């Protein structure tokens, strides 16, 4: 039987069932690079501070690099008996370089080691996600620019409401993702704090230099309280929470793509590359990718509920429950990245169908608000104007005609305030062009929004 690191105090070995049950190596092996980076930095710091001799540190680091190669090439013997990635690497190190390998765990505990690994991992994941969000944002702005001038109905309650520019709508999606991007960056700041040196939770008796380790690993600061350091998982909760929020947004974007690609709407063509056929109905072209993004949102919500529930009511400081934090974290990061990647590519094949949008605008009295605004501008209280317009809409509906097609004499039957100039306001151009309030849909505003968005994107690129 393999000797556990704690064998000194134990008479019997771990039961097979317990061993299998408690091992995390199947999933935490994904952290091997982070684990090795952390150990290399720790060994370097110990040598620099005379905790272990320079020569031994070199030996340890060389061994760790060999192990990294073994894992890279799939030759590493992962063993469940060694529970997790930390012990698997440590045991292998000792096998490779002898007893001296055991010095790597001086002044350290798996409790601070795992916190470090996960922070290193999340830093990288957040960077990738922020990058992907940048690409999608750029694509949305591109689409807004290319489709400038196309008008579609703004829906409220999924009923046609008012005409707006498609570019304006695309920039609404941009705004949503811009906030998500900010949230990830904000979260990054709290992830980017170096925990090693907390030991099991009380700190260590060795003269470690935590700032040294932090700067070797590119952390701008170190955690301030060793107890908190090994207890805290809110950096993971925050990451998954920000991710859940992003997924909410992606699911809404997806839902709209699903809806818009129906024959009923027919506003977009998602491209063959991102739709699938039916195995039975030959005519079908299904928006599966968008549906899957919508569906995968459920996974990330599940991850959030899982991590919150794992942490709820846990006594201080480290508890083994916390080993359950990794799968939700991995799953949330993987899911978000794959959804963003597919959405980004899908946005390259998408085509907007201007004629269908125009057709939808031609029905449904879409400029009714403009009639009410017209009367209000001429002095009628808005409430009254709303009522008068409602009657006109009823009249048009009865006659089976649209508002622009009614004669001015017909308008005058409802109010003598109406004049020929009404028609400057109730065409699509008039309706859109007159909504000049800041953030509104008028062309000049939207062009300004495109410029602002482009500036945002170029500043993101500069920040790197
Ligand atoms: N595998 C453990 C985890 O993921 C590492 C920390 C273990 N610490 C301990 N005292 N058993 O949380």
Coordinates of C-alpha atoms and ligand atoms in Angstrom, one line a residue:
X1 CA 0.0 0.0 0.0
X2 CA 1.1 3.5 -0.8
X3 CA 2.2 5.5 2.2
X4 CA 0.1 8.7 2.9
X5 CA 1.9 11.8 3.9
X6 CA 0.1 11.7 7.2
X7 CA 0.9 8.0 7.8
X8 CA 3.0 8.8 10.8
X9 CA -0.1 9.3 13.0
X10 CA -2.3 6.5 11.6
X11 CA -2.4 2.8 12.3
X12 CA -4.6 1.9 9.4
X13 CA -4.7 3.0 5.8
X14 CA -7.6 4.8 4.1
X15 CA -10.5 2.5 3.1
X16 CA -10.6 2.0 -0.7
X17 CA -14.1 3.4 -0.8
X18 CA -13.1 6.4 1.1
X19 CA -10.1 6.9 -1.0
X20 CA -12.1 6.8 -4.2
X21 CA -14.7 9.1 -2.7
X22 CA -12.4 11.7 -1.6
X23 CA -9.9 11.8 -4.4
X24 CA -10.0 15.0 -6.6
X25 CA -7.2 14.1 -8.9
X26 CA -9.7 13.3 -11.7
X27 CA -10.6 17.0 -12.0
X28 CA -8.0 19.0 -10.2
X29 CA -5.3 17.6 -12.5
X30 CA -6.3 20.5 -14.7
X31 CA -4.5 22.7 -12.3
X32 CA -1.1 21.1 -12.8
X33 CA 0.5 24.1 -14.5
X34 CA -0.6 26.5 -11.9
X35 CA 0.5 24.0 -9.1
X36 CA 3.9 23.8 -10.6
X37 CA 4.3 27.5 -11.2
X38 CA 3.3 28.1 -7.6
X39 CA 5.9 25.5 -6.4
X40 CA 8.6 26.9 -8.5
X41 CA 8.0 30.4 -7.1
X42 CA 7.8 29.0 -3.5
X43 CA 11.1 27.1 -4.0
X44 CA 12.8 30.2 -5.4
X45 CA 11.5 32.3 -2.5
X46 CA 12.7 29.8 0.1
X47 CA 16.2 29.7 -1.4
X48 CA 16.4 33.5 -1.6
X49 CA 15.6 33.7 2.1
X50 CA 17.9 30.9 3.3
X51 CA 15.1 28.5 4.1
X52 CA 16.5 25.9 1.8
X53 CA 19.9 25.9 0.1
X54 CA 20.1 27.3 -3.4
X55 CA 21.3 24.0 -4.8
X56 CA 18.3 22.1 -3.4
X57 CA 15.9 24.7 -4.8
X58 CA 17.5 24.3 -8.2
X59 CA 17.1 20.5 -8.0
X60 CA 13.4 20.9 -7.0
X61 CA 12.7 23.3 -9.8
X62 CA 14.4 21.1 -12.3
X63 CA 12.3 18.2 -11.1
X64 CA 9.1 20.2 -11.2
X65 CA 9.9 21.2 -14.8
X66 CA 10.4 17.5 -15.7
X67 CA 7.1 16.6 -14.1
X68 CA 5.4 19.4 -16.1
X69 CA 6.8 17.8 -19.3
X70 CA 5.6 14.4 -18.2
X71 CA 2.1 15.7 -17.7
X72 CA 2.2 17.7 -20.9
X73 CA 3.1 14.6 -22.8
X74 CA 0.5 12.4 -21.1
X75 CA 3.2 10.2 -19.5
X76 CA 2.6 11.2 -15.8
X77 CA 1.4 8.4 -13.6
X78 CA -1.6 10.0 -11.9
X79 CA -2.6 8.1 -8.8
X80 CA -5.8 8.2 -7.0
X81 CA -4.2 7.1 -3.8
X82 CA -2.4 10.5 -3.7
X83 CA -5.8 12.3 -3.7
X84 CA -5.1 15.5 -5.5
X85 CA -2.8 17.3 -7.8
X86 CA -0.6 18.7 -5.1
X87 CA 0.2 15.3 -3.6
X88 CA 0.6 13.6 -6.9
X89 CA 3.2 16.1 -8.0
X90 CA 4.9 16.2 -4.6
X91 CA 5.2 12.4 -4.5
X92 CA 6.5 12.3 -8.0
X93 CA 9.0 14.9 -7.2
X94 CA 10.3 12.8 -4.4
X95 CA 10.5 9.8 -6.6
X96 CA 12.5 11.7 -9.2
X97 CA 14.9 13.7 -7.0
X98 CA 14.8 11.9 -3.7
X99 CA 14.0 12.9 -0.2
X100 CA 15.0 16.5 -0.8
X101 CA 11.8 16.9 -2.9
X102 CA 9.9 16.8 0.4
X103 CA 11.3 20.2 1.2
X104 CA 9.0 21.8 -1.3
X105 CA 6.2 21.7 1.3
X106 CA 8.2 23.7 3.9
X107 CA 6.2 26.6 5.2
X108 CA 3.2 25.7 3.1
X109 CA 0.0 23.7 3.3
X110 CA -2.3 22.4 0.7
X111 CA -4.8 24.9 2.1
X112 CA -2.9 27.9 0.8
X113 CA -1.5 25.9 -2.1
X114 CA -5.0 25.2 -3.6
X115 CA -6.1 28.8 -3.1
X116 CA -3.0 29.9 -5.1
X117 CA -3.7 27.4 -7.8
X118 CA -7.2 28.5 -8.3
X119 CA -6.3 32.2 -8.3
X120 CA -3.7 31.6 -10.9
X121 CA -6.2 29.6 -13.0
X122 CA -8.9 32.2 -12.8
X123 CA -6.6 35.0 -13.7
X124 CA -5.9 33.2 -17.0
X125 CA -9.5 32.3 -17.6
X126 CA -10.7 35.9 -16.9
X127 CA -8.1 37.2 -19.3
X128 CA -9.4 34.9 -22.0
X129 CA -13.0 35.7 -21.4
X130 CA -12.3 39.4 -21.5
X131 CA -10.5 39.0 -24.8
X132 CA -13.5 37.1 -26.2
X133 CA -15.9 39.7 -25.0
X134 CA -13.7 42.3 -26.8
X135 CA -13.9 40.4 -30.0
X136 CA -17.7 40.0 -29.8
X137 CA -18.1 43.7 -28.9
X138 CA -16.0 44.6 -31.9
X139 CA -18.1 42.4 -34.2
X140 CA -21.3 44.0 -32.9
X141 CA -20.0 47.5 -33.6
X142 CA -19.0 46.3 -37.1
X143 CA -22.4 45.0 -37.7
X144 CA -24.0 48.2 -36.4
X145 CA -21.8 50.2 -38.8
X146 CA -22.5 47.9 -41.8
X147 CA -26.3 47.8 -41.3
X148 CA -26.6 51.5 -40.5
X149 CA -29.9 52.8 -41.9
X150 CA -31.8 49.5 -41.5
X151 CA -35.0 50.1 -39.4
X152 CA -36.9 47.4 -37.5
X153 CA -39.6 47.4 -34.9
X154 CA -38.6 47.8 -31.3
X155 CA -40.6 45.2 -29.4
X156 CA -42.1 45.6 -25.9
X157 CA -44.1 42.6 -24.6
X158 CA -43.0 41.0 -27.9
X159 CA -45.5 43.4 -29.6
X160 CA -44.3 45.9 -32.2
X161 CA -43.8 49.2 -30.5
X162 CA -41.8 51.8 -32.3
X163 CA -39.4 51.9 -35.2
X164 CA -35.7 51.9 -34.3
X165 CA -32.4 51.5 -36.1
X166 CA -31.0 48.0 -36.2
X167 CA -27.6 49.6 -35.4
X168 CA -29.1 51.0 -32.2
X169 CA -30.4 47.6 -31.2
X170 CA -27.0 46.0 -31.9
X171 CA -25.3 48.6 -29.8
X172 CA -27.7 47.8 -27.0
X173 CA -26.2 44.3 -27.0
X174 CA -22.8 46.0 -27.0
X175 CA -23.6 48.0 -23.9
X176 CA -24.7 44.8 -22.1
X177 CA -21.5 43.0 -22.8
X178 CA -19.4 46.1 -22.0
X179 CA -20.8 46.0 -18.5
X180 CA -20.0 42.2 -18.3
X181 CA -16.5 42.9 -19.4
X182 CA -16.1 45.6 -16.7
X183 CA -17.5 43.1 -14.1
X184 CA -14.9 40.5 -15.1
X185 CA -12.1 43.1 -14.8
X186 CA -13.3 44.2 -11.5
X187 CA -13.5 40.5 -10.3
X188 CA -9.9 40.0 -11.7
X189 CA -8.7 42.6 -9.1
X190 CA -10.0 40.5 -6.2
X191 CA -8.7 37.3 -7.8
X192 CA -5.3 38.8 -8.3
X193 CA -4.1 38.6 -4.7
X194 CA -1.4 36.2 -3.6
X195 CA -2.5 33.7 -0.9
X196 CA 0.6 31.5 -0.4
X197 CA 2.2 31.9 3.0
X198 CA -1.1 31.5 4.9
X199 CA -0.1 27.9 5.6
X200 CA -2.8 25.8 7.0
X201 CA -4.4 29.0 8.2
X202 CA -2.3 30.4 11.0
X203 CA 0.7 31.5 9.0
X204 CA 4.1 29.8 9.2
X205 CA 7.1 29.8 11.5
X206 CA 9.5 30.0 8.6
X207 CA 11.0 33.4 7.5
X208 CA 9.1 33.5 4.3
X209 CA 8.9 36.5 2.1
X210 CA 5.4 36.6 0.6
X211 CA 6.1 39.7 -1.5
X212 CA 8.9 37.8 -3.2
X213 CA 6.5 35.0 -4.1
X214 CA 3.9 37.5 -5.2
X215 CA 6.2 39.3 -7.5
X216 CA 7.6 36.0 -9.0
X217 CA 4.0 35.1 -9.9
X218 CA 3.0 38.6 -11.0
X219 CA 0.6 39.4 -8.2
X220 CA 0.4 43.1 -7.2
X221 CA -0.5 42.3 -3.6
X222 CA -0.7 39.6 -1.0
X223 CA -3.7 38.5 1.1
X224 CA -3.8 40.2 4.5
X225 CA -5.1 37.6 6.9
X226 CA -4.0 34.0 6.9
X227 CA -7.3 32.7 8.3
X228 CA -9.3 34.5 5.7
X229 CA -6.9 33.4 3.0
X230 CA -7.6 29.7 3.5
X231 CA -11.3 30.2 4.2
X232 CA -12.2 32.5 1.3
X233 CA -13.8 31.3 -1.8
X234 CA -15.7 34.4 -2.6
X235 CA -13.3 35.1 -5.5
X236 CA -14.8 32.0 -7.1
X237 CA -18.4 32.9 -6.1
X238 CA -17.8 36.2 -7.7
X239 CA -16.3 34.8 -10.9
X240 CA -19.3 32.4 -11.3
X241 CA -21.7 35.1 -10.4
X242 CA -20.3 37.4 -13.0
X243 CA -20.4 34.5 -15.4
X244 CA -24.1 33.7 -14.6
X245 CA -24.9 37.3 -15.4
X246 CA -23.1 37.2 -18.7
X247 CA -24.9 33.9 -19.5
X248 CA -28.2 35.7 -18.8
X249 CA -27.2 38.2 -21.5
X250 CA -26.0 35.5 -23.9
X251 CA -29.3 33.6 -23.5
X252 CA -31.3 36.7 -24.3
X253 CA -29.2 37.4 -27.4
X254 CA -29.6 33.7 -28.3
X255 CA -33.3 33.8 -27.8
X256 CA -33.6 36.7 -30.1
X257 CA -31.6 35.0 -32.7
X258 CA -33.8 31.9 -32.4
X259 CA -36.9 34.1 -32.7
X260 CA -35.6 36.2 -35.5
X261 CA -34.6 33.2 -37.6
X262 CA -38.2 31.8 -37.5
X263 CA -40.3 32.1 -40.7
X264 CA -42.7 34.2 -38.6
X265 CA -40.0 36.9 -38.0
X266 CA -37.5 36.1 -40.7
X267 CA -35.2 38.9 -39.6
X268 CA -31.9 37.0 -39.7
X269 CA -30.1 34.2 -41.6
X270 CA -27.7 32.5 -39.3
X271 CA -25.7 30.8 -42.0
X272 CA -25.4 27.1 -42.8
X273 CA -22.3 26.8 -40.6
X274 CA -24.3 27.6 -37.5
X275 CA -27.6 25.9 -38.1
X276 CA -28.5 22.2 -38.4
X277 CA -31.0 20.3 -40.4
X278 CA -33.6 17.8 -39.1
X279 CA -33.1 14.1 -39.5
X280 CA -36.7 13.8 -40.5
X281 CA -38.0 17.1 -41.8
X282 CA -36.1 18.0 -44.9
X283 CA -37.1 21.7 -44.9
X284 CA -35.7 22.5 -41.4
X285 CA -32.9 24.8 -40.6
X286 CA -32.6 24.9 -36.8
X287 CA -30.7 27.5 -34.8
X288 CA -29.1 24.8 -32.5
X289 CA -26.1 26.8 -31.6
X290 CA -28.2 29.7 -30.3
X291 CA -30.4 27.2 -28.5
X292 CA -27.5 25.6 -26.9
X293 CA -26.1 28.8 -25.6
X294 CA -29.5 29.5 -24.1
X295 CA -29.6 26.0 -22.6
X296 CA -26.0 26.1 -21.2
X297 CA -27.0 29.1 -19.2
X298 CA -28.7 26.6 -16.9
X299 CA -25.4 24.9 -16.2
X300 CA -23.8 28.2 -15.1
X301 CA -26.7 29.0 -12.8
X302 CA -26.3 25.5 -11.4
X303 CA -22.6 26.2 -10.8
X304 CA -23.5 29.4 -9.0
X305 CA -26.0 27.7 -6.8
X306 CA -23.5 24.9 -6.1
X307 CA -20.7 27.1 -5.0
X308 CA -23.0 29.3 -2.9
X309 CA -24.4 26.2 -1.2
X310 CA -21.0 24.6 -0.6
X311 CA -19.8 27.7 1.2
X312 CA -22.9 28.6 3.1
X313 CA -22.6 28.1 6.8
X314 CA -19.1 26.6 6.6
X315 CA -17.2 27.1 9.9
X316 CA -13.8 28.8 9.6
X317 CA -11.3 28.1 8.2
X318 CA -10.6 25.4 5.6
X319 CA -13.1 22.5 5.3
X320 CA -12.9 19.6 2.9
X321 CA -16.3 20.6 1.5
X322 CA -14.3 23.3 -0.3
X323 CA -12.7 20.7 -2.6
X324 CA -16.2 20.7 -4.3
X325 CA -15.5 24.3 -5.5
X326 CA -13.4 23.2 -8.4
X327 CA -15.9 21.5 -10.7
X328 CA -18.4 24.4 -10.7
X329 CA -15.5 26.8 -11.3
X330 CA -14.1 24.8 -14.3
X331 CA -17.6 24.2 -15.7
X332 CA -18.5 27.9 -15.5
X333 CA -15.3 29.0 -17.2
X334 CA -15.5 26.3 -19.9
X335 CA -19.1 27.0 -20.6
X336 CA -18.7 30.7 -20.8
X337 CA -15.7 30.4 -23.1
X338 CA -17.3 28.0 -25.5
X339 CA -20.5 30.0 -25.7
X340 CA -18.6 33.2 -26.4
X341 CA -16.4 31.5 -29.0
X342 CA -19.4 30.1 -30.9
X343 CA -21.4 33.4 -30.6
X344 CA -18.4 35.3 -32.0
X345 CA -18.1 33.0 -35.0
X346 CA -21.8 33.0 -35.5
X347 CA -21.8 36.7 -35.7
X348 CA -19.6 36.5 -38.7
X349 CA -22.1 34.5 -40.7
X350 CA -25.2 36.4 -39.7
X351 CA -27.2 38.3 -42.3
X352 CA -30.0 40.7 -41.4
X353 CA -33.0 40.7 -43.7
X354 CA -33.9 44.3 -44.3
X355 CA -37.0 43.6 -46.3
X356 CA -38.7 41.4 -43.7
X357 CA -37.9 44.1 -41.1
X358 CA -39.5 46.7 -43.4
X359 CA -42.5 44.4 -43.9
X360 CA -43.0 44.1 -40.1
X361 CA -42.8 47.9 -39.8
X362 CA -45.5 48.3 -42.5
X363 CA -48.1 46.6 -40.3
X364 CA -49.1 47.4 -36.8
X365 CA -49.5 51.2 -36.5
X366 CA -45.9 51.4 -35.5
X367 CA -45.8 55.2 -35.5
X368 CA -48.8 55.8 -33.3
X369 CA -46.6 57.3 -30.5
X370 CA -45.4 59.9 -33.0
X371 CA -49.0 61.0 -33.6
X372 CA -49.6 61.4 -29.9
X373 CA -46.3 63.3 -29.6
X374 CA -47.3 65.5 -32.5
X375 CA -50.6 66.5 -30.8
X376 CA -48.7 67.1 -27.6
X377 CA -46.2 69.3 -29.2
X378 CA -49.1 71.4 -30.5
X379 CA -50.4 71.9 -27.0
X380 CA -52.6 68.9 -26.2
X381 CA -51.8 67.2 -22.9
X382 CA -50.2 63.9 -23.6
X383 CA -52.9 61.8 -21.9
X384 CA -55.5 63.3 -24.1
X385 CA -53.3 62.9 -27.2
X386 CA -52.8 59.3 -26.3
X387 CA -56.6 58.8 -26.2
X388 CA -57.2 60.6 -29.5
X389 CA -54.5 58.6 -31.2
X390 CA -55.9 55.4 -29.8
X391 CA -59.2 56.2 -31.5
X392 CA -57.4 56.9 -34.7
X393 CA -55.7 53.5 -34.5
X394 CA -59.1 51.8 -33.9
X395 CA -60.4 53.6 -36.9
X396 CA -57.5 52.5 -39.1
X397 CA -57.8 49.0 -37.9
X398 CA -61.4 48.9 -38.7
X399 CA -60.7 50.2 -42.2
X400 CA -57.8 47.8 -42.7
X401 CA -55.4 50.6 -43.3
X402 CA -52.1 51.9 -41.9
X403 CA -51.6 55.2 -40.2
X404 CA -49.5 56.7 -43.0
X405 CA -52.3 55.9 -45.5
X406 CA -55.1 57.8 -43.9
X407 CA -56.0 61.1 -45.4
X408 CA -55.5 64.3 -43.5
X409 CA -59.2 64.9 -43.6
X410 CA -59.7 61.6 -41.7
X411 CA -57.2 62.7 -39.1
X412 CA -59.1 66.0 -38.7
X413 CA -62.2 64.1 -37.8
X414 CA -60.5 63.2 -34.5
X415 CA -58.8 66.5 -33.8
X416 CA -58.6 69.8 -35.6
X417 CA -55.0 70.2 -34.4
X418 CA -53.8 68.0 -37.3
X419 CA -52.2 69.5 -40.3
X420 CA -50.4 68.3 -43.4
X421 CA -47.0 68.5 -41.6
X422 CA -48.2 65.4 -39.6
X423 CA -46.9 63.2 -42.3
X424 CA -43.3 64.5 -41.7
X425 CA -43.5 62.9 -38.3
X426 CA -45.2 59.6 -38.9
X427 CA -43.1 58.1 -41.6
X428 CA -40.4 55.7 -40.5
X429 CA -37.7 58.3 -41.2
X430 CA -39.6 60.9 -39.3
X431 CA -40.2 58.7 -36.4
X432 CA -36.6 57.5 -36.1
X433 CA -35.0 60.8 -37.0
X434 CA -36.9 62.8 -34.5
X435 CA -35.9 60.7 -31.5
X436 CA -32.9 62.8 -30.9
X437 CA -32.9 62.6 -27.1
X438 CA -29.5 61.4 -25.8
X439 CA -29.3 57.7 -26.2
X440 CA -32.3 57.7 -28.6
X441 CA -32.6 56.1 -32.0
X442 CA -32.1 59.1 -34.3
X443 CA -29.4 58.4 -36.9
X444 CA -27.0 61.1 -35.7
X445 CA -27.2 59.8 -32.2
X446 CA -26.5 56.2 -33.3
X447 CA -23.6 57.3 -35.4
X448 CA -22.2 59.0 -32.2
X449 CA -22.8 55.7 -30.3
X450 CA -20.8 53.8 -32.9
X451 CA -17.9 56.3 -32.6
X452 CA -18.0 56.0 -28.8
X453 CA -18.1 52.2 -29.0
X454 CA -15.1 52.2 -31.3
X455 CA -13.2 54.4 -28.9
X456 CA -14.0 52.0 -26.1
X457 CA -12.7 49.1 -28.1
X458 CA -9.5 50.8 -29.1
X459 CA -8.9 51.8 -25.5
X460 CA -9.4 48.1 -24.5
X461 CA -6.9 47.1 -27.1
X462 CA -4.3 49.6 -25.7
X463 CA -4.9 48.3 -22.2
X464 CA -4.0 44.9 -23.5
Ligands
LIG1 N1 -7.7 18.9 -2.6 C1 -7.9 19.9 -1.6 C2 -9.0 20.8 -2.1 O1 -9.2 20.9 -3.2 C3 -6.7 20.6 -1.3 C4 -6.6 21.1 0.1 C5 -6.6 20.0 1.0 N2 -6.4 20.3 2.3 C6 -6.6 19.4 3.3 N3 -6.4 19.8 4.4 N4 -7.1 18.2 3.0 O2 -9.6 21.6 -1.3

